[in-house]
């Protein structure tokens, strides 16, 4: 099974969530074994998507250093789409400090990638196989990856707000399942928090066009929800993006209780602490049948 990139360059323009300004997004083919690389054309800065490059996870997954201003924010939805469509190598360029939010889900990025097409490369795909249970906890919150040759995701959330309340969702990865069950799930926030962020000069591009907004006991979006459990599905979308930083698809069973970008990042770092935690394997004729579920 061969590595992939996109077949042609594609471009789009969207609004940045935090600054509210138009951002040009360009996706380009990349050579085998190069992985996922971001480039800021406005400051001529490059960032490789890998655990060591993650500089902040408080409101989004951020590559680079916030303090210096050399960073790219809100990469998780695009990273999720790249993983969902099985693309190994790609160059991503933006002319600002964040990836455009689009509609708040991954589906716009999936459409861009599908428009670009998929190109097979000469090198074998790689998979990161989880060898033993890796668990990261923070009080009642928890994320984990456990050994499994079938990529699974199970997420549980519990919000005091009655619109969300308790939700759980289990998802077995395949490209088709991703597109049908996960890719369209939008990010969400509470109106009172949005107002606070706006006052601090953040989330200026947020609107009902790119997020689910909740006020007390109702969803403010006129068209309502895309799924009754859209909130927990979006958490899985984020997790898929946050785990797409190894240069190889993670093969394991992901579990989360109130997981977050921060815990997902800590999980990736914990995996890399010991070679006994994982094994990176090239997919070839000898093991392709055993590992094929990772790329279905």
Tab-separated table of N, CA and C in Angstrom, residues 6-150:
chain	number	residue	atom	x	y	z
A	6	UNK	N	-1.821	14.905	-2.704
A	6	UNK	CA	-2.900	15.359	-3.584
A	6	UNK	C	-2.350	15.483	-5.003
A	7	UNK	N	-3.239	15.433	-5.971
A	7	UNK	CA	-2.815	15.387	-7.376
A	7	UNK	C	-2.551	16.764	-7.965
A	8	UNK	N	-3.156	17.799	-7.383
A	8	UNK	CA	-2.958	19.144	-7.936
A	8	UNK	C	-3.138	20.186	-6.833
A	9	UNK	N	-2.675	21.364	-7.101
A	9	UNK	CA	-2.800	22.501	-6.188
A	9	UNK	C	-4.242	23.010	-6.184
A	10	UNK	N	-4.762	23.303	-4.988
A	10	UNK	CA	-6.096	23.897	-4.864
A	10	UNK	C	-6.040	25.051	-3.868
A	11	UNK	N	-6.940	26.019	-4.044
A	11	UNK	CA	-6.951	27.206	-3.191
A	11	UNK	C	-8.377	27.549	-2.774
A	12	UNK	N	-8.478	28.225	-1.642
A	12	UNK	CA	-9.776	28.695	-1.163
A	12	UNK	C	-9.533	29.889	-0.246
A	13	UNK	N	-10.560	30.654	0.016
A	13	UNK	CA	-10.478	31.785	0.939
A	13	UNK	C	-11.584	31.642	1.977
A	14	UNK	N	-11.219	31.787	3.236
A	14	UNK	CA	-12.197	31.706	4.309
A	14	UNK	C	-11.857	32.710	5.395
A	15	UNK	N	-12.741	32.814	6.370
A	15	UNK	CA	-12.557	33.762	7.469
A	15	UNK	C	-11.787	33.106	8.612
A	16	UNK	N	-10.872	33.852	9.197
A	16	UNK	CA	-10.171	33.381	10.380
A	16	UNK	C	-11.055	33.522	11.603
A	17	UNK	N	-11.102	32.494	12.437
A	17	UNK	CA	-11.997	32.507	13.588
A	17	UNK	C	-11.673	33.647	14.551
A	18	UNK	N	-10.401	33.830	14.852
A	18	UNK	CA	-10.057	34.775	15.919
A	18	UNK	C	-9.944	36.219	15.454
A	19	UNK	N	-9.391	36.465	14.290
A	19	UNK	CA	-9.242	37.844	13.832
A	19	UNK	C	-10.374	38.297	12.921
A	20	UNK	N	-11.106	37.362	12.365
A	20	UNK	CA	-12.240	37.724	11.525
A	20	UNK	C	-11.863	38.278	10.166
A	21	UNK	N	-10.620	38.009	9.726
A	21	UNK	CA	-10.142	38.521	8.444
A	21	UNK	C	-10.092	37.405	7.399
A	22	UNK	N	-10.233	37.735	6.102
A	22	UNK	CA	-10.111	36.717	5.047
A	22	UNK	C	-8.703	36.115	5.026
A	23	UNK	N	-8.628	34.809	4.845
A	23	UNK	CA	-7.359	34.090	4.789
A	23	UNK	C	-7.345	33.215	3.552
A	24	UNK	N	-6.270	33.305	2.811
A	24	UNK	CA	-6.099	32.447	1.637
A	24	UNK	C	-5.446	31.142	2.067
A	25	UNK	N	-6.076	30.040	1.714
A	25	UNK	CA	-5.575	28.700	2.035
A	25	UNK	C	-5.200	27.991	0.736
A	26	UNK	N	-3.968	27.493	0.676
A	26	UNK	CA	-3.480	26.773	-0.504
A	26	UNK	C	-2.988	25.396	-0.097
A	27	UNK	N	-3.436	24.375	-0.786
A	27	UNK	CA	-2.991	23.002	-0.572
A	27	UNK	C	-2.226	22.552	-1.811
A	28	UNK	N	-1.040	21.959	-1.588
A	28	UNK	CA	-0.193	21.556	-2.707
A	28	UNK	C	0.350	20.141	-2.508
A	29	UNK	N	0.639	19.449	-3.607
A	29	UNK	CA	1.255	18.118	-3.499
A	29	UNK	C	2.610	18.204	-2.796
A	30	UNK	N	3.008	17.097	-2.179
A	30	UNK	CA	4.305	17.024	-1.496
A	30	UNK	C	4.899	15.636	-1.723
A	31	UNK	N	6.226	15.520	-1.673
A	31	UNK	CA	6.877	14.237	-1.949
A	31	UNK	C	6.699	13.223	-0.825
A	32	UNK	N	6.970	11.970	-1.126
A	32	UNK	CA	6.870	10.882	-0.149
A	32	UNK	C	7.764	11.162	1.048
A	33	UNK	N	7.295	10.742	2.208
A	33	UNK	CA	8.023	10.846	3.481
A	33	UNK	C	8.246	12.278	3.949
A	34	UNK	N	7.578	13.236	3.327
A	34	UNK	CA	7.719	14.625	3.784
A	34	UNK	C	6.698	14.976	4.850
A	35	UNK	N	5.594	14.247	4.918
A	35	UNK	CA	4.584	14.482	5.939
A	35	UNK	C	3.714	15.685	5.655
A	36	UNK	N	3.185	16.274	6.728
A	36	UNK	CA	2.277	17.421	6.629
A	36	UNK	C	3.039	18.658	7.074
A	37	UNK	N	3.174	19.613	6.165
A	37	UNK	CA	3.956	20.812	6.448
A	37	UNK	C	3.139	22.067	6.162
A	38	UNK	N	3.180	22.999	7.120
A	38	UNK	CA	2.476	24.267	7.004
A	38	UNK	C	3.470	25.379	6.672
A	39	UNK	N	2.971	26.378	5.961
A	39	UNK	CA	3.816	27.521	5.586
A	39	UNK	C	3.001	28.793	5.689
A	40	UNK	N	3.564	29.803	6.388
A	40	UNK	CA	2.943	31.119	6.448
A	40	UNK	C	3.612	32.027	5.445
A	41	UNK	N	2.901	32.348	4.383
A	41	UNK	CA	3.493	33.153	3.313
A	41	UNK	C	3.698	34.605	3.732
A	42	UNK	N	2.937	35.077	4.729
A	42	UNK	CA	3.060	36.474	5.135
A	42	UNK	C	4.342	36.760	5.912
A	43	UNK	N	4.920	35.727	6.564
A	43	UNK	CA	6.159	35.940	7.324
A	43	UNK	C	7.251	34.957	6.919
A	44	UNK	N	7.004	34.176	5.876
A	44	UNK	CA	8.007	33.228	5.375
A	44	UNK	C	8.478	32.265	6.471
A	45	UNK	N	7.521	31.616	7.117
A	45	UNK	CA	7.833	30.681	8.206
A	45	UNK	C	7.196	29.330	7.928
A	46	UNK	N	7.957	28.260	8.202
A	46	UNK	CA	7.484	26.894	7.969
A	46	UNK	C	7.314	26.149	9.288
A	47	UNK	N	6.365	25.220	9.310
A	47	UNK	CA	6.071	24.436	10.502
A	47	UNK	C	5.754	23.007	10.077
A	48	UNK	N	6.407	22.043	10.682
A	48	UNK	CA	6.084	20.639	10.424
A	48	UNK	C	5.069	20.169	11.467
A	49	UNK	N	4.051	19.486	11.021
A	49	UNK	CA	3.044	18.973	11.942
A	49	UNK	C	3.586	17.741	12.658
A	50	UNK	N	4.063	17.934	13.877
A	50	UNK	CA	4.595	16.860	14.707
A	50	UNK	C	4.420	17.269	16.163
A	51	UNK	N	4.397	16.311	17.089
A	51	UNK	CA	4.131	16.647	18.491
A	51	UNK	C	5.026	17.744	19.054
A	52	UNK	N	6.319	17.723	18.717
A	52	UNK	CA	7.253	18.711	19.264
A	52	UNK	C	6.969	20.125	18.785
A	53	UNK	N	6.214	20.280	17.701
A	53	UNK	CA	5.940	21.604	17.146
A	53	UNK	C	4.692	22.252	17.728
A	54	UNK	N	3.897	21.499	18.491
A	54	UNK	CA	2.670	22.036	19.073
A	54	UNK	C	3.046	22.992	20.204
A	55	UNK	N	2.664	24.276	20.045
A	55	UNK	CA	3.059	25.286	21.019
A	55	UNK	C	1.968	25.702	21.981
A	56	UNK	N	0.703	25.382	21.655
A	56	UNK	CA	-0.395	25.783	22.529
A	56	UNK	C	-1.628	24.949	22.183
A	57	UNK	N	-2.442	24.678	23.210
A	57	UNK	CA	-3.654	23.879	22.993
A	57	UNK	C	-4.842	24.425	23.786
A	58	UNK	N	-4.782	25.678	24.198
A	58	UNK	CA	-5.816	26.206	25.084
A	58	UNK	C	-7.160	26.406	24.392
A	59	UNK	N	-7.157	26.985	23.215
A	59	UNK	CA	-8.414	27.221	22.502
A	59	UNK	C	-8.462	26.510	21.157
A	60	UNK	N	-7.306	26.033	20.717
A	60	UNK	CA	-7.179	25.325	19.449
A	60	UNK	C	-5.810	24.660	19.469
A	61	UNK	N	-5.532	23.857	18.467
A	61	UNK	CA	-4.198	23.279	18.330
A	61	UNK	C	-3.347	24.238	17.508
A	62	UNK	N	-2.211	24.639	18.083
A	62	UNK	CA	-1.374	25.690	17.511
A	62	UNK	C	0.029	25.157	17.246
A	63	UNK	N	0.521	25.367	16.035
A	63	UNK	CA	1.913	25.077	15.699
A	63	UNK	C	2.744	26.337	15.896
A	64	UNK	N	3.901	26.205	16.560
A	64	UNK	CA	4.780	27.349	16.726
A	64	UNK	C	4.635	28.001	18.085
A	65	UNK	N	5.047	29.265	18.168
A	65	UNK	CA	5.178	29.976	19.439
A	65	UNK	C	4.288	31.210	19.464
A	66	UNK	N	3.262	31.192	20.317
A	66	UNK	CA	2.345	32.319	20.409
A	66	UNK	C	3.058	33.596	20.839
A	67	UNK	N	3.979	33.460	21.782
A	67	UNK	CA	4.650	34.635	22.340
A	67	UNK	C	5.410	35.421	21.275
A	68	UNK	N	6.040	34.714	20.350
A	68	UNK	CA	6.832	35.380	19.312
A	68	UNK	C	5.994	35.822	18.122
A	69	UNK	N	4.780	35.303	18.039
A	69	UNK	CA	3.936	35.609	16.896
A	69	UNK	C	4.178	34.708	15.702
A	70	UNK	N	5.146	33.797	15.824
A	70	UNK	CA	5.462	32.871	14.731
A	70	UNK	C	4.704	31.566	14.977
A	71	UNK	N	3.495	31.507	14.511
A	71	UNK	CA	2.652	30.346	14.769
A	71	UNK	C	1.533	30.266	13.737
A	72	UNK	N	0.892	29.103	13.691
A	72	UNK	CA	-0.345	28.910	12.930
A	72	UNK	C	-1.343	28.224	13.846
A	73	UNK	N	-2.495	28.822	14.009
A	73	UNK	CA	-3.518	28.330	14.930
A	73	UNK	C	-4.646	27.614	14.191
A	74	UNK	N	-5.414	26.846	14.954
A	74	UNK	CA	-6.649	26.211	14.494
A	74	UNK	C	-6.394	25.277	13.319
A	75	UNK	N	-5.429	24.373	13.515
A	75	UNK	CA	-5.084	23.437	12.441
A	75	UNK	C	-5.903	22.154	12.501
A	76	UNK	N	-6.620	21.914	13.615
A	76	UNK	CA	-7.162	20.588	13.892
A	76	UNK	C	-8.206	20.093	12.898
A	77	UNK	N	-9.060	20.988	12.381
A	77	UNK	CA	-10.104	20.530	11.463
A	77	UNK	C	-9.510	20.120	10.116
A	78	UNK	N	-8.548	20.885	9.636
A	78	UNK	CA	-7.869	20.522	8.392
A	78	UNK	C	-7.051	19.250	8.583
A	79	UNK	N	-6.363	19.140	9.714
A	79	UNK	CA	-5.595	17.923	10.005
A	79	UNK	C	-6.506	16.702	10.076
A	80	UNK	N	-7.704	16.891	10.597
A	80	UNK	CA	-8.675	15.799	10.674
A	80	UNK	C	-9.107	15.359	9.278
A	81	UNK	N	-9.391	16.324	8.400
A	81	UNK	CA	-9.800	15.997	7.031
A	81	UNK	C	-8.696	15.262	6.288
A	82	UNK	N	-7.445	15.697	6.471
A	82	UNK	CA	-6.305	15.041	5.819
A	82	UNK	C	-6.204	13.596	6.271
A	83	UNK	N	-6.369	13.367	7.567
A	83	UNK	CA	-6.350	11.999	8.085
A	83	UNK	C	-7.549	11.206	7.585
A	84	UNK	N	-8.713	11.844	7.611
A	84	UNK	CA	-9.931	11.157	7.202
A	84	UNK	C	-9.888	10.649	5.778
A	85	UNK	N	-9.201	11.376	4.890
A	85	UNK	CA	-9.100	10.969	3.494
A	85	UNK	C	-7.810	10.213	3.202
A	86	UNK	N	-7.028	9.925	4.230
A	86	UNK	CA	-5.867	9.056	4.066
A	86	UNK	C	-4.705	9.671	3.318
A	87	UNK	N	-4.520	10.982	3.430
A	87	UNK	CA	-3.427	11.657	2.730
A	87	UNK	C	-2.213	11.732	3.646
A	88	UNK	N	-1.061	11.313	3.136
A	88	UNK	CA	0.155	11.221	3.948
A	88	UNK	C	1.043	12.448	3.856
A	89	UNK	N	1.096	13.070	2.687
A	89	UNK	CA	2.046	14.153	2.434
A	89	UNK	C	1.337	15.318	1.762
A	90	UNK	N	1.538	16.525	2.313
A	90	UNK	CA	0.865	17.693	1.754
A	90	UNK	C	1.535	18.962	2.272
A	91	UNK	N	1.552	20.009	1.446
A	91	UNK	CA	2.009	21.323	1.863
A	91	UNK	C	0.796	22.230	1.980
A	92	UNK	N	0.707	22.928	3.111
A	92	UNK	CA	-0.426	23.798	3.410
A	92	UNK	C	0.098	25.213	3.614
A	93	UNK	N	-0.408	26.161	2.841
A	93	UNK	CA	0.038	27.552	2.961
A	93	UNK	C	-1.140	28.447	3.341
A	94	UNK	N	-0.878	29.374	4.268
A	94	UNK	CA	-1.842	30.403	4.636
A	94	UNK	C	-1.124	31.747	4.682
A	95	UNK	N	-1.869	32.824	4.518
A	95	UNK	CA	-1.257	34.146	4.553
A	95	UNK	C	-1.617	34.897	5.835
A	96	UNK	N	-1.823	34.145	6.917
A	96	UNK	CA	-2.150	34.726	8.221
A	96	UNK	C	-1.750	33.730	9.304
A	97	UNK	N	-2.098	34.033	10.555
A	97	UNK	CA	-1.651	33.188	11.669
A	97	UNK	C	-2.637	32.101	12.059
A	98	UNK	N	-3.618	31.835	11.210
A	98	UNK	CA	-4.557	30.748	11.497
A	98	UNK	C	-5.115	30.161	10.211
A	99	UNK	N	-5.553	28.928	10.312
A	99	UNK	CA	-6.257	28.274	9.206
A	99	UNK	C	-7.698	28.779	9.218
A	100	UNK	N	-8.279	29.113	8.082
A	100	UNK	CA	-9.665	29.605	8.085
A	100	UNK	C	-10.621	28.576	8.683
A	101	UNK	N	-11.649	29.074	9.338
A	101	UNK	CA	-12.563	28.207	10.077
A	101	UNK	C	-13.574	27.514	9.157
A	102	UNK	N	-13.800	28.080	7.971
A	102	UNK	CA	-14.778	27.555	7.007
A	102	UNK	C	-16.151	27.438	7.691
A	103	UNK	N	-16.796	26.265	7.696
A	103	UNK	CA	-18.111	26.174	8.333
A	103	UNK	C	-18.037	25.629	9.756
A	104	UNK	N	-16.810	25.499	10.297
A	104	UNK	CA	-16.647	25.010	11.664
A	104	UNK	C	-16.497	23.511	11.776
A	105	UNK	N	-16.538	22.829	10.627
A	105	UNK	CA	-16.343	21.376	10.610
A	105	UNK	C	-15.160	21.070	9.704
A	106	UNK	N	-15.070	19.825	9.255
A	106	UNK	CA	-13.988	19.430	8.346
A	106	UNK	C	-14.464	19.251	6.911
A	107	UNK	N	-15.752	19.400	6.667
A	107	UNK	CA	-16.289	19.002	5.369
A	107	UNK	C	-15.785	19.890	4.233
A	108	UNK	N	-15.583	21.196	4.475
A	108	UNK	CA	-15.069	22.072	3.413
A	108	UNK	C	-13.661	21.661	3.006
A	109	UNK	N	-12.845	21.265	3.987
A	109	UNK	CA	-11.498	20.802	3.681
A	109	UNK	C	-11.542	19.472	2.930
A	110	UNK	N	-12.475	18.606	3.302
A	110	UNK	CA	-12.635	17.341	2.579
A	110	UNK	C	-12.983	17.602	1.122
A	111	UNK	N	-13.829	18.581	0.883
A	111	UNK	CA	-14.218	18.913	-0.488
A	111	UNK	C	-13.026	19.460	-1.278
A	112	UNK	N	-12.202	20.277	-0.633
A	112	UNK	CA	-10.992	20.766	-1.294
A	112	UNK	C	-10.065	19.620	-1.664
A	113	UNK	N	-9.865	18.702	-0.726
A	113	UNK	CA	-8.973	17.567	-0.954
A	113	UNK	C	-9.514	16.656	-2.052
A	114	UNK	N	-10.821	16.449	-2.075
A	114	UNK	CA	-11.421	15.630	-3.123
A	114	UNK	C	-11.291	16.297	-4.485
A	115	UNK	N	-11.427	17.618	-4.497
A	115	UNK	CA	-11.256	18.364	-5.745
A	115	UNK	C	-9.817	18.247	-6.247
A	116	UNK	N	-8.863	18.242	-5.318
A	116	UNK	CA	-7.453	18.115	-5.696
A	116	UNK	C	-7.126	16.727	-6.221
A	117	UNK	N	-7.858	15.729	-5.745
A	117	UNK	CA	-7.595	14.355	-6.165
A	117	UNK	C	-6.458	13.737	-5.366
A	118	UNK	N	-6.372	12.423	-5.430
A	118	UNK	CA	-5.363	11.676	-4.684
A	118	UNK	C	-4.342	11.093	-5.654
A	119	UNK	N	-3.076	11.240	-5.331
A	119	UNK	CA	-1.990	10.714	-6.153
A	119	UNK	C	-1.168	9.718	-5.349
A	120	UNK	N	-0.937	8.538	-5.913
A	120	UNK	CA	-0.099	7.525	-5.264
A	120	UNK	C	1.371	7.848	-5.473
A	121	UNK	N	2.166	7.617	-4.429
A	121	UNK	CA	3.605	7.831	-4.485
A	121	UNK	C	4.333	6.487	-4.449
A	122	UNK	N	5.636	6.514	-4.581
A	122	UNK	CA	6.393	5.271	-4.718
A	122	UNK	C	6.721	4.588	-3.388
A	123	UNK	N	6.624	5.319	-2.280
A	123	UNK	CA	6.995	4.756	-0.979
A	123	UNK	C	5.794	4.116	-0.285
A	124	UNK	N	6.064	3.115	0.564
A	124	UNK	CA	5.000	2.422	1.304
A	124	UNK	C	4.423	3.308	2.404
A	125	UNK	N	3.135	3.150	2.647
A	125	UNK	CA	2.494	3.831	3.764
A	125	UNK	C	3.102	3.349	5.080
A	126	UNK	N	2.968	4.203	6.099
A	126	UNK	CA	3.447	3.842	7.433
A	126	UNK	C	2.291	3.891	8.416
A	127	UNK	N	2.342	3.014	9.390
A	127	UNK	CA	1.331	2.999	10.429
A	127	UNK	C	2.022	2.924	11.780
A	128	UNK	N	1.525	3.685	12.740
A	128	UNK	CA	2.030	3.651	14.106
A	128	UNK	C	1.107	2.752	14.912
A	129	UNK	N	1.615	1.599	15.298
A	129	UNK	CA	0.827	0.604	16.022
A	129	UNK	C	1.028	0.796	17.524
A	130	UNK	N	-0.057	0.984	18.250
A	130	UNK	CA	0.003	1.109	19.705
A	130	UNK	C	0.248	-0.268	20.306
A	131	UNK	N	1.296	-0.383	21.144
A	131	UNK	CA	1.710	-1.686	21.676
A	131	UNK	C	1.188	-1.967	23.082
A	132	UNK	N	0.882	-0.917	23.831
A	132	UNK	CA	0.337	-1.116	25.176
A	132	UNK	C	-0.520	0.095	25.546
A	133	UNK	N	-1.325	-0.035	26.596
A	133	UNK	CA	-2.227	1.037	26.990
A	133	UNK	C	-1.448	2.305	27.351
A	134	UNK	N	-1.848	3.425	26.748
A	134	UNK	CA	-1.285	4.727	27.066
A	134	UNK	C	-2.448	5.594	27.549
A	135	UNK	N	-2.375	6.062	28.793
A	135	UNK	CA	-3.480	6.793	29.405
A	135	UNK	C	-2.965	8.103	29.993
A	136	UNK	N	-3.686	9.191	29.715
A	136	UNK	CA	-3.385	10.499	30.289
A	136	UNK	C	-4.633	10.984	31.008
A	137	UNK	N	-4.465	11.383	32.278
A	137	UNK	CA	-5.605	11.808	33.082
A	137	UNK	C	-5.378	13.199	33.657
A	138	UNK	N	-6.478	13.904	33.856
A	138	UNK	CA	-6.472	15.198	34.529
A	138	UNK	C	-7.756	15.287	35.340
A	139	UNK	N	-7.689	14.874	36.608
A	139	UNK	CA	-8.900	14.776	37.409
A	139	UNK	C	-9.836	13.740	36.825
A	140	UNK	N	-11.069	14.160	36.537
A	140	UNK	CA	-12.054	13.240	35.958
A	140	UNK	C	-11.914	13.108	34.453
A	141	UNK	N	-11.044	13.912	33.856
A	141	UNK	CA	-10.853	13.868	32.404
A	141	UNK	C	-9.811	12.818	32.043
A	142	UNK	N	-9.987	12.191	30.887
A	142	UNK	CA	-9.074	11.114	30.497
A	142	UNK	C	-9.082	10.938	28.994
A	143	UNK	N	-7.890	10.681	28.437
A	143	UNK	CA	-7.781	10.202	27.054
A	143	UNK	C	-6.835	9.017	27.065
A	144	UNK	N	-7.070	8.075	26.159
A	144	UNK	CA	-6.245	6.870	26.130
A	144	UNK	C	-6.174	6.306	24.722
A	145	UNK	N	-5.085	5.612	24.448
A	145	UNK	CA	-4.958	4.785	23.257
A	145	UNK	C	-4.572	3.386	23.709
A	146	UNK	N	-5.311	2.405	23.204
A	146	UNK	CA	-5.083	1.018	23.596
A	146	UNK	C	-4.836	0.171	22.343
A	147	UNK	N	-4.081	-0.908	22.485
A	147	UNK	CA	-3.775	-1.749	21.317
A	147	UNK	C	-5.034	-2.255	20.618
A	148	UNK	N	-5.073	-2.116	19.311
A	148	UNK	CA	-6.167	-2.628	18.491
A	148	UNK	C	-5.760	-2.503	17.032
A	149	UNK	N	-5.999	-3.530	16.252
A	149	UNK	CA	-5.719	-3.455	14.816
A	149	UNK	C	-6.921	-2.941	14.040
A	150	UNK	N	-7.947	-2.516	14.782
A	150	UNK	CA	-9.111	-1.860	14.181
A	150	UNK	C	-9.189	-0.461	14.779
